[in-house]
């Protein structure tokens, strides 16, 4: 066998390779269409700066298609003159661990194979995320350029006549001129966590009377969580559940929320057995935090981490600032104000935090969609958030529910909920959205849920670092008492459209802080349904998922 670069022609370019909120996400079947994956990789290798002679990191969440894609990407990287490709045993690499490897190895970027929290398997979804040299999701300038290349692509280059990659164990291989290094995908990540958190204090907590349950949902975090929580921190064997990554995630939906991580939620919310519970998503960048009979809303979680950062070694010196995505509740804003640090509001998606992190303007950031992270990498990080909480709990030695109650009594409570209407017909979704958008100018000054609409707009963001403008990021109704209702169409779904409705209402300290969020938000929920004609236009009686 001799390695030769093949030039494959494409009769017609693919017209649907536009990356969404988080990379190119399609059904596994679609990625099996001949040349489909190759087209997107070719475009990415043409657009990413520094490909010839550079280092590339490749790995994924272990879903169906992961290994095949790594093989294809390696052969294409070789044909494009990449000098070094770093991948991992069995191709298992969480999104945060990939971000760390890109930064550590001075790579030009990475290719992360995941459709995150979407189901996997032959009938599930697959995805390709392109990250840049800072370790974060490629900015829109890059993803737009990739999309443009795919639309007029007439062929691609791939190395032929080489043996399949051996991903069984760490070691070095060559594909033509390309040096391939297979490394353990967990080691470097664990070392990073040990630098940030007080492993002695957390170990004391977990070895004591502190039963906890971590649900890896048969996805990528299993090997990371077992090593960290059980092997290093001494949590009893079995604390990590569903810890073996499966190609179809055991048929589940690896989305850590109350609907899809239902078993874990039952364990924590329906009994007194466990003191702490957590779950991560398919690619390990999301987290859900639970205490005994207590669900921590992700927006609140960011606020609690910010308020307690001085208890954690990696953040004890203070925070430069914080950021949250627009739909995320303003709970963290209140904490930032008290700490006297800046708080930024960005569009949805982690790429917008990257510039702020690179410029040293923020230290912590997060989204309402179970994503929290910091300047340690350039992605959200599920296990990092779990360790942050455990570090706080190890120092405060209080139940999660008491930490929440104390937080609210000090800062007030942002009642918050997200209602998702999944897989609705695309036309119905756009009809609803466009109608609302057109109505917005006339809404200012109108009554809404017993309040008055003060502002009605489509969120636009000017990047404070580079000055670029990103418009069309979500329809906002801001009410005169600080409450909000926001509508967005998802950029990560693969079936029809997903409408997200975000609701928020603030009760200051001294007010009624122990209501059920759905009850506290009932008026807003009813009002937005009536105004946007949600039930009528989607034909759905209730949301698919309520968080
Ligand atoms: C969703 C979330 C968003 C998150 C994105 C990627 O996007 O709402 O906050 O950044 O998923 O997360 P959308 O467009 O569907 O609302 V992940 O875990 O897929 O990298
Ligand atoms: Co994810």
Coordinates of C-alpha atoms and ligand atoms in Angstrom, one line a residue:
X1 CA 0.0 0.0 0.0
X2 CA 1.3 3.4 -0.8
X3 CA -0.2 6.6 0.5
X4 CA -1.5 8.9 -2.3
X5 CA -3.6 12.0 -2.2
X6 CA -6.9 11.5 -4.1
X7 CA -8.9 14.3 -5.6
X8 CA -12.6 13.4 -5.4
X9 CA -15.0 15.4 -7.6
X10 CA -18.4 16.5 -6.3
X11 CA -21.1 16.6 -9.0
X12 CA -23.3 19.0 -7.0
X13 CA -22.3 20.8 -3.9
X14 CA -24.4 20.4 -0.7
X15 CA -26.6 23.4 0.0
X16 CA -27.6 22.7 3.6
X17 CA -24.3 22.8 5.5
X18 CA -24.9 25.9 7.5
X19 CA -23.6 25.6 11.0
X20 CA -26.2 26.4 13.7
X21 CA -25.8 27.5 17.4
X22 CA -23.2 24.8 17.8
X23 CA -21.8 23.4 14.6
X24 CA -23.3 21.4 11.8
X25 CA -26.0 19.1 13.3
X26 CA -28.0 16.7 11.1
X27 CA -29.3 13.1 11.3
X28 CA -26.8 10.3 11.3
X29 CA -28.4 9.1 8.0
X30 CA -27.6 12.5 6.4
X31 CA -24.0 12.3 7.5
X32 CA -23.9 8.8 5.8
X33 CA -24.7 10.3 2.4
X34 CA -21.6 9.8 0.3
X35 CA -19.3 12.9 0.5
X36 CA -21.5 14.7 3.0
X37 CA -19.1 14.7 5.9
X38 CA -16.1 15.1 3.6
X39 CA -17.7 18.3 2.0
X40 CA -17.9 20.0 5.4
X41 CA -14.4 18.9 6.5
X42 CA -12.9 20.1 3.2
X43 CA -14.5 23.5 3.6
X44 CA -13.3 23.7 7.2
X45 CA -9.8 22.8 6.3
X46 CA -9.8 25.4 3.6
X47 CA -11.1 28.1 5.9
X48 CA -9.3 27.5 9.2
X49 CA -6.0 29.5 9.4
X50 CA -2.7 27.6 9.7
X51 CA -3.8 24.1 8.5
X52 CA -0.6 23.4 6.5
X53 CA 2.0 22.4 9.1
X54 CA -0.4 22.9 12.0
X55 CA -1.7 20.7 14.8
X56 CA -5.3 19.6 14.9
X57 CA -7.3 18.0 17.8
X58 CA -10.0 15.5 16.8
X59 CA -12.4 13.5 19.0
X60 CA -16.0 13.1 20.0
X61 CA -18.6 11.9 22.4
X62 CA -18.5 8.3 21.2
X63 CA -21.8 8.3 19.4
X64 CA -22.5 6.3 16.3
X65 CA -20.3 7.6 13.5
X66 CA -17.6 8.9 15.8
X67 CA -14.8 6.5 14.7
X68 CA -15.6 6.6 11.1
X69 CA -15.5 10.4 11.1
X70 CA -12.1 10.4 12.9
X71 CA -10.7 8.2 10.2
X72 CA -12.0 10.4 7.4
X73 CA -10.8 13.6 9.1
X74 CA -7.3 12.2 9.7
X75 CA -7.0 11.2 6.0
X76 CA -8.3 14.6 4.9
X77 CA -6.0 16.4 7.3
X78 CA -3.1 14.4 5.9
X79 CA -4.1 15.4 2.3
X80 CA -4.2 19.1 3.4
X81 CA -0.7 19.1 4.9
X82 CA -1.6 19.1 8.6
X83 CA 1.6 18.1 10.5
X84 CA 0.2 16.6 13.6
X85 CA -3.2 15.2 14.6
X86 CA -4.0 14.5 18.2
X87 CA -6.9 12.2 19.0
X88 CA -7.8 9.9 21.9
X89 CA -8.3 6.3 22.8
X90 CA -11.6 5.0 21.3
X91 CA -12.0 8.6 20.0
X92 CA -13.6 9.5 23.3
X93 CA -13.1 13.3 24.0
X94 CA -15.6 15.6 25.8
X95 CA -16.1 19.0 24.4
X96 CA -14.4 20.7 27.4
X97 CA -11.5 18.3 27.3
X98 CA -11.1 19.0 23.6
X99 CA -11.0 22.7 24.3
X100 CA -8.2 22.1 26.8
X101 CA -6.2 20.0 24.5
X102 CA -6.3 22.6 21.7
X103 CA -5.0 25.2 24.1
X104 CA -2.3 23.0 25.6
X105 CA -0.9 21.8 22.4
X106 CA -1.0 25.1 20.6
X107 CA -3.3 23.6 17.9
X108 CA -4.8 25.6 15.1
X109 CA -8.1 24.3 16.3
X110 CA -10.2 21.1 16.6
X111 CA -13.0 19.1 15.2
X112 CA -15.4 17.8 17.8
X113 CA -17.8 15.1 16.7
X114 CA -21.0 15.5 18.6
X115 CA -24.6 16.5 18.4
X116 CA -24.4 17.3 22.1
X117 CA -27.6 16.5 23.9
X118 CA -29.5 15.2 20.8
X119 CA -30.0 11.4 20.7
X120 CA -27.4 9.3 18.9
X121 CA -27.3 6.0 16.9
X122 CA -28.2 5.2 13.3
X123 CA -31.6 6.8 13.8
X124 CA -30.3 9.7 15.9
X125 CA -28.2 12.7 15.2
X126 CA -24.6 13.4 14.4
X127 CA -22.7 16.7 14.4
X128 CA -19.4 18.4 13.6
X129 CA -18.2 21.3 15.7
X130 CA -15.3 23.4 14.5
X131 CA -13.2 25.1 17.2
X132 CA -10.5 27.7 16.7
X133 CA -7.0 28.1 18.2
X134 CA -8.3 29.6 21.4
X135 CA -10.1 26.3 22.1
X136 CA -13.6 27.8 21.6
X137 CA -16.3 27.4 18.9
X138 CA -15.3 29.1 15.7
X139 CA -16.7 32.6 15.4
X140 CA -19.3 33.5 12.9
X141 CA -16.8 34.9 10.5
X142 CA -15.3 31.4 10.2
X143 CA -18.6 29.4 10.2
X144 CA -20.1 31.7 7.6
X145 CA -17.0 31.3 5.4
X146 CA -17.2 27.5 5.8
X147 CA -20.8 27.5 4.7
X148 CA -20.0 29.7 1.7
X149 CA -17.3 27.2 0.6
X150 CA -19.6 24.2 0.9
X151 CA -22.1 25.9 -1.4
X152 CA -19.7 26.0 -4.4
X153 CA -17.5 23.1 -3.6
X154 CA -16.5 21.0 -6.6
X155 CA -14.3 18.4 -4.8
X156 CA -12.1 17.4 -1.9
X157 CA -8.8 15.9 -1.2
X158 CA -8.2 12.8 0.9
X159 CA -5.3 10.4 1.5
X160 CA -5.8 6.9 0.1
X161 CA -3.8 3.7 0.5
X162 CA -3.3 3.9 4.2
X163 CA -4.2 1.5 7.0
X164 CA -7.1 2.3 9.3
X165 CA -6.2 4.3 12.4
X166 CA -5.7 2.2 15.5
X167 CA -7.6 3.9 18.4
X168 CA -7.3 1.0 20.8
X169 CA -4.5 2.4 22.9
X170 CA -2.3 5.4 23.2
X171 CA 0.6 5.6 20.7
X172 CA 2.0 7.2 17.6
X173 CA 1.1 6.4 14.0
X174 CA 1.8 7.9 10.6
X175 CA -0.6 8.5 7.8
X176 CA 1.7 9.5 5.0
X177 CA 3.4 12.7 6.3
X178 CA 0.9 13.2 9.1
X179 CA 1.9 12.3 12.6
X180 CA -1.1 10.9 14.5
X181 CA -0.9 10.8 18.3
X182 CA -3.5 8.8 20.2
X183 CA -3.5 10.0 23.8
X184 CA -5.7 9.3 26.8
X185 CA -8.5 11.9 26.6
X186 CA -9.0 12.0 30.3
X187 CA -5.5 12.7 31.8
X188 CA -5.0 16.3 30.8
X189 CA -8.5 17.3 31.8
X190 CA -8.2 15.7 35.3
X191 CA -4.9 17.6 35.8
X192 CA -6.6 20.9 34.9
X193 CA -9.4 20.2 37.4
X194 CA -6.9 19.4 40.1
X195 CA -5.3 22.8 39.6
X196 CA -8.7 24.6 40.0
X197 CA -10.4 22.8 42.9
X198 CA -9.6 21.7 46.4
X199 CA -9.5 17.9 45.9
X200 CA -8.6 17.3 49.5
X201 CA -11.7 19.1 50.8
X202 CA -14.0 17.5 48.2
X203 CA -12.4 14.1 49.0
X204 CA -13.2 14.6 52.7
X205 CA -16.8 15.4 51.8
X206 CA -17.3 12.5 49.5
X207 CA -15.6 9.9 51.7
X208 CA -17.9 11.0 54.6
X209 CA -21.6 10.7 54.9
X210 CA -22.4 12.3 51.6
X211 CA -24.2 9.9 49.2
X212 CA -24.2 11.4 45.7
X213 CA -25.4 10.3 42.3
X214 CA -23.8 11.4 39.0
X215 CA -25.6 10.4 35.8
X216 CA -23.3 10.2 32.7
X217 CA -26.3 9.3 30.6
X218 CA -24.2 6.6 28.7
X219 CA -22.4 9.5 27.1
X220 CA -18.9 10.9 27.1
X221 CA -18.5 12.0 30.8
X222 CA -18.6 8.4 32.2
X223 CA -14.8 7.8 32.0
X224 CA -14.1 11.4 33.3
X225 CA -16.5 11.2 36.2
X226 CA -15.4 7.7 37.3
X227 CA -11.8 8.8 37.3
X228 CA -12.4 12.0 39.2
X229 CA -15.3 11.3 41.5
X230 CA -14.7 7.6 42.3
X231 CA -11.0 6.9 41.8
X232 CA -9.5 10.3 43.0
X233 CA -12.1 11.8 45.3
X234 CA -13.3 8.5 46.9
X235 CA -17.0 8.6 46.1
X236 CA -18.3 5.0 46.6
X237 CA -18.3 2.8 43.6
X238 CA -21.6 3.1 41.8
X239 CA -21.9 6.9 42.5
X240 CA -21.4 7.3 38.7
X241 CA -24.3 5.9 36.9
X242 CA -24.6 5.0 33.3
X243 CA -20.9 5.5 33.1
X244 CA -20.0 3.6 29.9
X245 CA -20.3 5.6 26.7
X246 CA -22.6 3.8 24.2
X247 CA -23.0 4.6 20.5
X248 CA -26.7 5.2 21.0
X249 CA -26.6 6.5 24.6
X250 CA -28.6 3.4 25.6
X251 CA -31.5 4.8 23.5
X252 CA -31.8 7.8 25.7
X253 CA -31.7 11.5 25.1
X254 CA -28.5 12.7 26.8
X255 CA -29.9 16.0 27.8
X256 CA -29.5 16.7 31.6
X257 CA -32.9 18.3 32.4
X258 CA -35.9 17.2 34.5
X259 CA -37.5 15.5 31.5
X260 CA -34.7 13.6 30.0
X261 CA -32.7 12.9 33.2
X262 CA -35.9 11.8 34.8
X263 CA -34.5 8.8 36.8
X264 CA -31.9 11.0 38.5
X265 CA -34.4 13.8 39.2
X266 CA -36.7 11.2 40.8
X267 CA -33.9 10.0 43.0
X268 CA -33.1 13.4 44.3
X269 CA -36.5 15.1 44.3
X270 CA -38.5 12.1 45.4
X271 CA -36.5 10.8 48.3
X272 CA -34.0 11.7 51.0
X273 CA -31.4 9.1 50.0
X274 CA -28.9 11.4 48.2
X275 CA -27.4 14.7 49.3
X276 CA -26.2 15.7 45.8
X277 CA -27.1 14.8 42.3
X278 CA -25.7 15.9 38.9
X279 CA -25.8 14.9 35.2
X280 CA -24.0 15.9 32.1
X281 CA -25.0 15.9 28.4
X282 CA -23.8 13.9 25.4
X283 CA -20.6 15.8 24.9
X284 CA -20.0 16.8 28.5
X285 CA -20.4 20.5 28.3
X286 CA -23.8 20.8 30.1
X287 CA -24.6 20.2 33.8
X288 CA -27.7 19.8 35.9
X289 CA -27.3 20.2 39.7
X290 CA -29.7 18.8 42.2
X291 CA -29.8 18.6 46.0
X292 CA -32.1 16.6 48.3
X293 CA -35.6 17.7 47.1
X294 CA -34.0 20.7 45.4
X295 CA -33.5 21.5 41.7
X296 CA -31.0 24.2 41.0
X297 CA -32.1 26.4 38.1
X298 CA -29.1 26.8 35.8
X299 CA -29.4 30.6 35.8
X300 CA -29.3 30.5 39.6
X301 CA -26.4 28.1 39.5
X302 CA -24.3 30.7 37.7
X303 CA -25.2 33.3 40.3
X304 CA -24.4 30.9 43.2
X305 CA -21.0 30.0 41.7
X306 CA -20.3 33.7 41.3
X307 CA -21.3 34.6 44.8
X308 CA -19.2 31.7 46.3
X309 CA -16.1 31.9 44.0
X310 CA -13.9 33.0 46.8
X311 CA -14.2 29.5 48.4
X312 CA -12.6 27.8 45.3
X313 CA -8.8 27.9 45.0
X314 CA -8.8 28.6 41.2
X315 CA -11.0 31.7 41.6
X316 CA -10.2 32.9 45.1
X317 CA -8.2 35.9 43.8
X318 CA -11.4 37.4 42.5
X319 CA -13.4 37.6 39.2
X320 CA -12.6 40.0 36.4
X321 CA -16.3 40.0 35.4
X322 CA -19.1 37.7 34.4
X323 CA -21.3 37.1 31.4
X324 CA -24.6 35.4 30.6
X325 CA -26.6 34.8 27.5
X326 CA -29.6 37.1 26.9
X327 CA -32.3 34.5 27.7
X328 CA -30.5 33.5 31.0
X329 CA -32.1 35.1 34.0
X330 CA -30.5 38.2 35.6
X331 CA -29.7 36.4 38.9
X332 CA -26.0 36.7 38.2
X333 CA -26.4 40.4 37.4
X334 CA -27.4 41.1 40.9
X335 CA -24.4 39.3 42.4
X336 CA -22.0 41.0 40.0
X337 CA -23.4 44.4 41.0
X338 CA -22.8 43.6 44.7
X339 CA -19.3 42.4 43.9
X340 CA -18.7 45.5 41.8
X341 CA -17.6 43.6 38.7
X342 CA -18.9 44.0 35.1
X343 CA -21.7 41.7 33.8
X344 CA -22.1 41.2 30.0
X345 CA -25.2 40.0 28.2
X346 CA -24.5 38.1 25.0
X347 CA -26.5 36.2 22.4
X348 CA -27.1 32.4 22.9
X349 CA -24.2 30.1 22.1
X350 CA -20.7 29.8 23.7
X351 CA -18.8 31.5 20.9
X352 CA -19.9 34.9 22.1
X353 CA -18.1 34.4 25.4
X354 CA -14.8 33.6 23.7
X355 CA -13.8 37.2 22.9
X356 CA -14.6 38.4 26.5
X357 CA -12.6 35.5 28.0
X358 CA -9.7 36.0 25.6
X359 CA -9.6 39.7 26.5
X360 CA -9.6 38.9 30.2
X361 CA -12.9 40.9 30.7
X362 CA -14.7 37.9 32.3
X363 CA -13.9 34.9 34.5
X364 CA -17.2 33.1 34.7
X365 CA -20.0 32.8 32.3
X366 CA -23.2 30.7 31.7
X367 CA -26.4 30.0 29.9
X368 CA -29.9 29.0 31.1
X369 CA -29.5 25.8 29.1
X370 CA -27.5 24.1 31.8
X371 CA -24.2 25.5 30.6
X372 CA -21.6 27.1 32.9
X373 CA -17.9 27.7 32.5
X374 CA -14.9 29.9 33.1
X375 CA -11.6 31.2 31.6
X376 CA -10.0 27.7 32.2
X377 CA -11.1 26.7 28.7
X378 CA -13.3 28.2 25.9
X379 CA -16.3 25.9 26.2
X380 CA -18.9 25.3 28.8
X381 CA -17.9 22.5 31.1
X382 CA -20.2 20.1 32.8
X383 CA -17.9 18.3 35.2
X384 CA -16.2 21.6 36.1
X385 CA -19.5 22.9 37.3
X386 CA -20.2 19.8 39.3
X387 CA -16.7 20.1 41.0
X388 CA -17.3 23.8 41.6
X389 CA -20.5 23.0 43.5
X390 CA -18.9 20.2 45.4
X391 CA -16.0 22.5 46.4
X392 CA -18.6 25.0 47.7
X393 CA -20.5 22.2 49.5
X394 CA -17.2 20.9 51.0
X395 CA -16.5 24.3 52.4
X396 CA -20.0 25.4 53.5
X397 CA -21.2 22.0 54.7
X398 CA -24.9 23.0 54.2
X399 CA -27.6 21.3 52.1
X400 CA -28.0 22.6 48.6
X401 CA -31.5 23.7 49.4
X402 CA -30.2 25.9 52.2
X403 CA -27.6 27.4 50.0
X404 CA -30.3 28.4 47.6
X405 CA -32.6 29.8 50.3
X406 CA -29.8 31.9 51.7
X407 CA -28.8 33.1 48.2
X408 CA -32.4 34.3 47.5
X409 CA -32.8 35.9 50.9
X410 CA -29.7 37.9 50.2
X411 CA -30.0 38.7 46.5
X412 CA -33.7 38.2 45.8
X413 CA -35.1 35.5 43.6
X414 CA -35.4 35.5 39.8
X415 CA -38.3 33.2 39.1
X416 CA -37.4 31.7 35.8
X417 CA -38.6 29.1 33.4
X418 CA -38.0 27.9 29.8
X419 CA -40.8 26.3 27.8
X420 CA -39.7 24.3 24.7
X421 CA -42.1 23.4 21.9
X422 CA -40.1 20.8 20.0
X423 CA -40.5 19.5 16.5
X424 CA -43.2 21.9 15.4
X425 CA -43.8 22.3 11.6
X426 CA -41.2 24.8 10.4
X427 CA -43.8 27.0 8.7
X428 CA -46.0 27.3 11.8
X429 CA -42.9 28.2 13.9
X430 CA -41.8 30.9 11.5
X431 CA -45.3 32.2 11.0
X432 CA -45.7 32.7 14.8
X433 CA -42.3 34.3 15.1
X434 CA -42.6 36.6 12.2
X435 CA -46.0 37.7 13.3
X436 CA -44.7 38.6 16.8
X437 CA -41.7 40.4 15.3
X438 CA -44.0 42.5 13.1
X439 CA -46.3 43.3 16.1
X440 CA -43.5 44.4 18.4
X441 CA -43.3 48.1 17.6
X442 CA -47.0 48.5 18.5
X443 CA -46.7 46.6 21.8
X444 CA -44.7 49.3 23.7
X445 CA -46.9 50.9 26.3
X446 CA -49.5 48.1 26.1
X447 CA -50.7 46.1 29.2
X448 CA -49.2 42.6 29.6
X449 CA -49.8 40.2 32.5
X450 CA -50.9 43.0 34.7
X451 CA -47.7 45.1 33.9
X452 CA -46.8 47.4 31.1
X453 CA -44.5 46.6 28.1
X454 CA -41.6 49.0 28.4
X455 CA -39.4 47.6 25.5
X456 CA -40.2 45.2 22.7
X457 CA -37.2 44.4 20.4
X458 CA -35.2 41.8 18.6
X459 CA -32.0 41.4 20.6
X460 CA -28.8 42.6 18.9
X461 CA -25.3 42.5 20.3
X462 CA -22.3 44.6 19.7
X463 CA -19.2 42.6 20.7
X464 CA -17.4 44.8 23.2
X465 CA -14.0 43.5 22.1
X466 CA -14.1 43.5 18.3
X467 CA -17.1 45.8 17.7
X468 CA -19.0 43.3 15.4
X469 CA -22.8 43.4 15.4
X470 CA -24.9 40.3 15.7
X471 CA -28.6 40.9 15.2
X472 CA -31.8 38.8 15.2
X473 CA -31.0 37.0 18.5
X474 CA -34.5 36.8 20.1
X475 CA -37.7 38.7 20.5
X476 CA -37.9 40.4 23.9
X477 CA -40.8 41.9 25.8
X478 CA -39.3 43.8 28.8
X479 CA -41.9 44.8 31.3
X480 CA -41.9 47.9 33.6
X481 CA -41.3 45.8 36.7
X482 CA -38.2 44.1 35.3
X483 CA -40.1 40.9 34.3
X484 CA -39.5 39.5 30.8
X485 CA -40.9 37.2 28.2
X486 CA -38.5 36.2 25.4
X487 CA -39.1 34.1 22.2
X488 CA -36.4 32.3 20.2
X489 CA -36.2 29.7 17.5
X490 CA -33.6 27.0 18.3
X491 CA -30.5 26.7 16.2
X492 CA -29.6 23.1 17.2
X493 CA -32.8 21.1 16.5
X494 CA -32.9 18.7 13.5
X495 CA -36.6 18.0 13.2
X496 CA -38.9 20.8 12.2
X497 CA -38.4 23.8 14.4
X498 CA -38.2 24.3 18.2
X499 CA -39.7 27.4 19.8
X500 CA -38.2 28.4 23.1
X501 CA -40.2 30.7 25.4
X502 CA -38.3 32.2 28.3
X503 CA -40.1 33.7 31.3
X504 CA -38.6 35.7 34.2
X505 CA -39.9 37.7 37.1
X506 CA -37.9 39.1 40.0
X507 CA -38.9 39.2 43.7
X508 CA -36.5 41.2 45.9
X509 CA -35.3 40.1 49.3
X510 CA -38.2 40.2 51.8
X511 CA -40.8 39.1 49.2
X512 CA -42.3 35.7 48.7
X513 CA -39.2 33.6 47.8
X514 CA -40.6 30.1 48.1
X515 CA -43.2 29.9 45.4
X516 CA -43.3 27.2 42.7
X517 CA -41.8 28.9 39.6
X518 CA -44.6 27.8 37.3
X519 CA -47.1 29.4 39.7
X520 CA -45.1 32.5 40.2
X521 CA -44.9 32.9 36.4
X522 CA -48.4 31.8 35.6
X523 CA -49.6 35.3 34.5
X524 CA -46.7 35.8 32.2
X525 CA -47.2 32.3 30.7
X526 CA -50.8 32.9 30.0
X527 CA -50.2 36.3 28.6
X528 CA -47.4 35.3 26.1
X529 CA -49.5 32.3 25.0
X530 CA -52.4 34.6 24.2
X531 CA -50.3 37.3 22.5
X532 CA -48.2 35.0 20.4
X533 CA -51.0 32.4 19.9
X534 CA -48.6 29.7 20.8
X535 CA -51.0 26.8 21.5
X536 CA -53.2 27.7 18.6
X537 CA -50.4 28.0 16.1
X538 CA -48.2 25.1 17.2
X539 CA -51.3 22.8 17.8
X540 CA -49.7 21.8 21.1
X541 CA -51.5 21.9 24.5
X542 CA -48.3 22.2 26.5
X543 CA -44.6 22.5 26.0
X544 CA -42.5 19.4 25.3
X545 CA -40.0 20.3 28.0
X546 CA -40.4 22.7 30.9
X547 CA -37.4 23.8 32.8
Ligands
LIG1 C1 -29.1 25.4 22.6 C2 -29.1 26.2 23.9 C3 -27.9 27.1 23.9 C4 -26.6 26.3 23.7 C5 -26.7 25.4 22.5 C6 -25.5 24.5 22.4 O1 -29.2 26.2 21.5 O2 -30.3 26.9 24.0 O3 -27.9 27.9 25.1 O4 -25.5 27.1 23.6 O5 -27.9 24.6 22.6 O6 -25.4 23.7 23.5 P1 -30.6 26.5 20.7 O7 -30.2 27.3 19.5 O8 -31.1 25.1 20.4 O9 -31.4 27.2 21.7 V1 -24.6 22.1 23.3 O10 -24.6 21.4 24.7 O11 -25.4 21.6 22.0 O12 -23.0 22.5 22.7
LIG2 CO1 -23.4 19.8 24.8

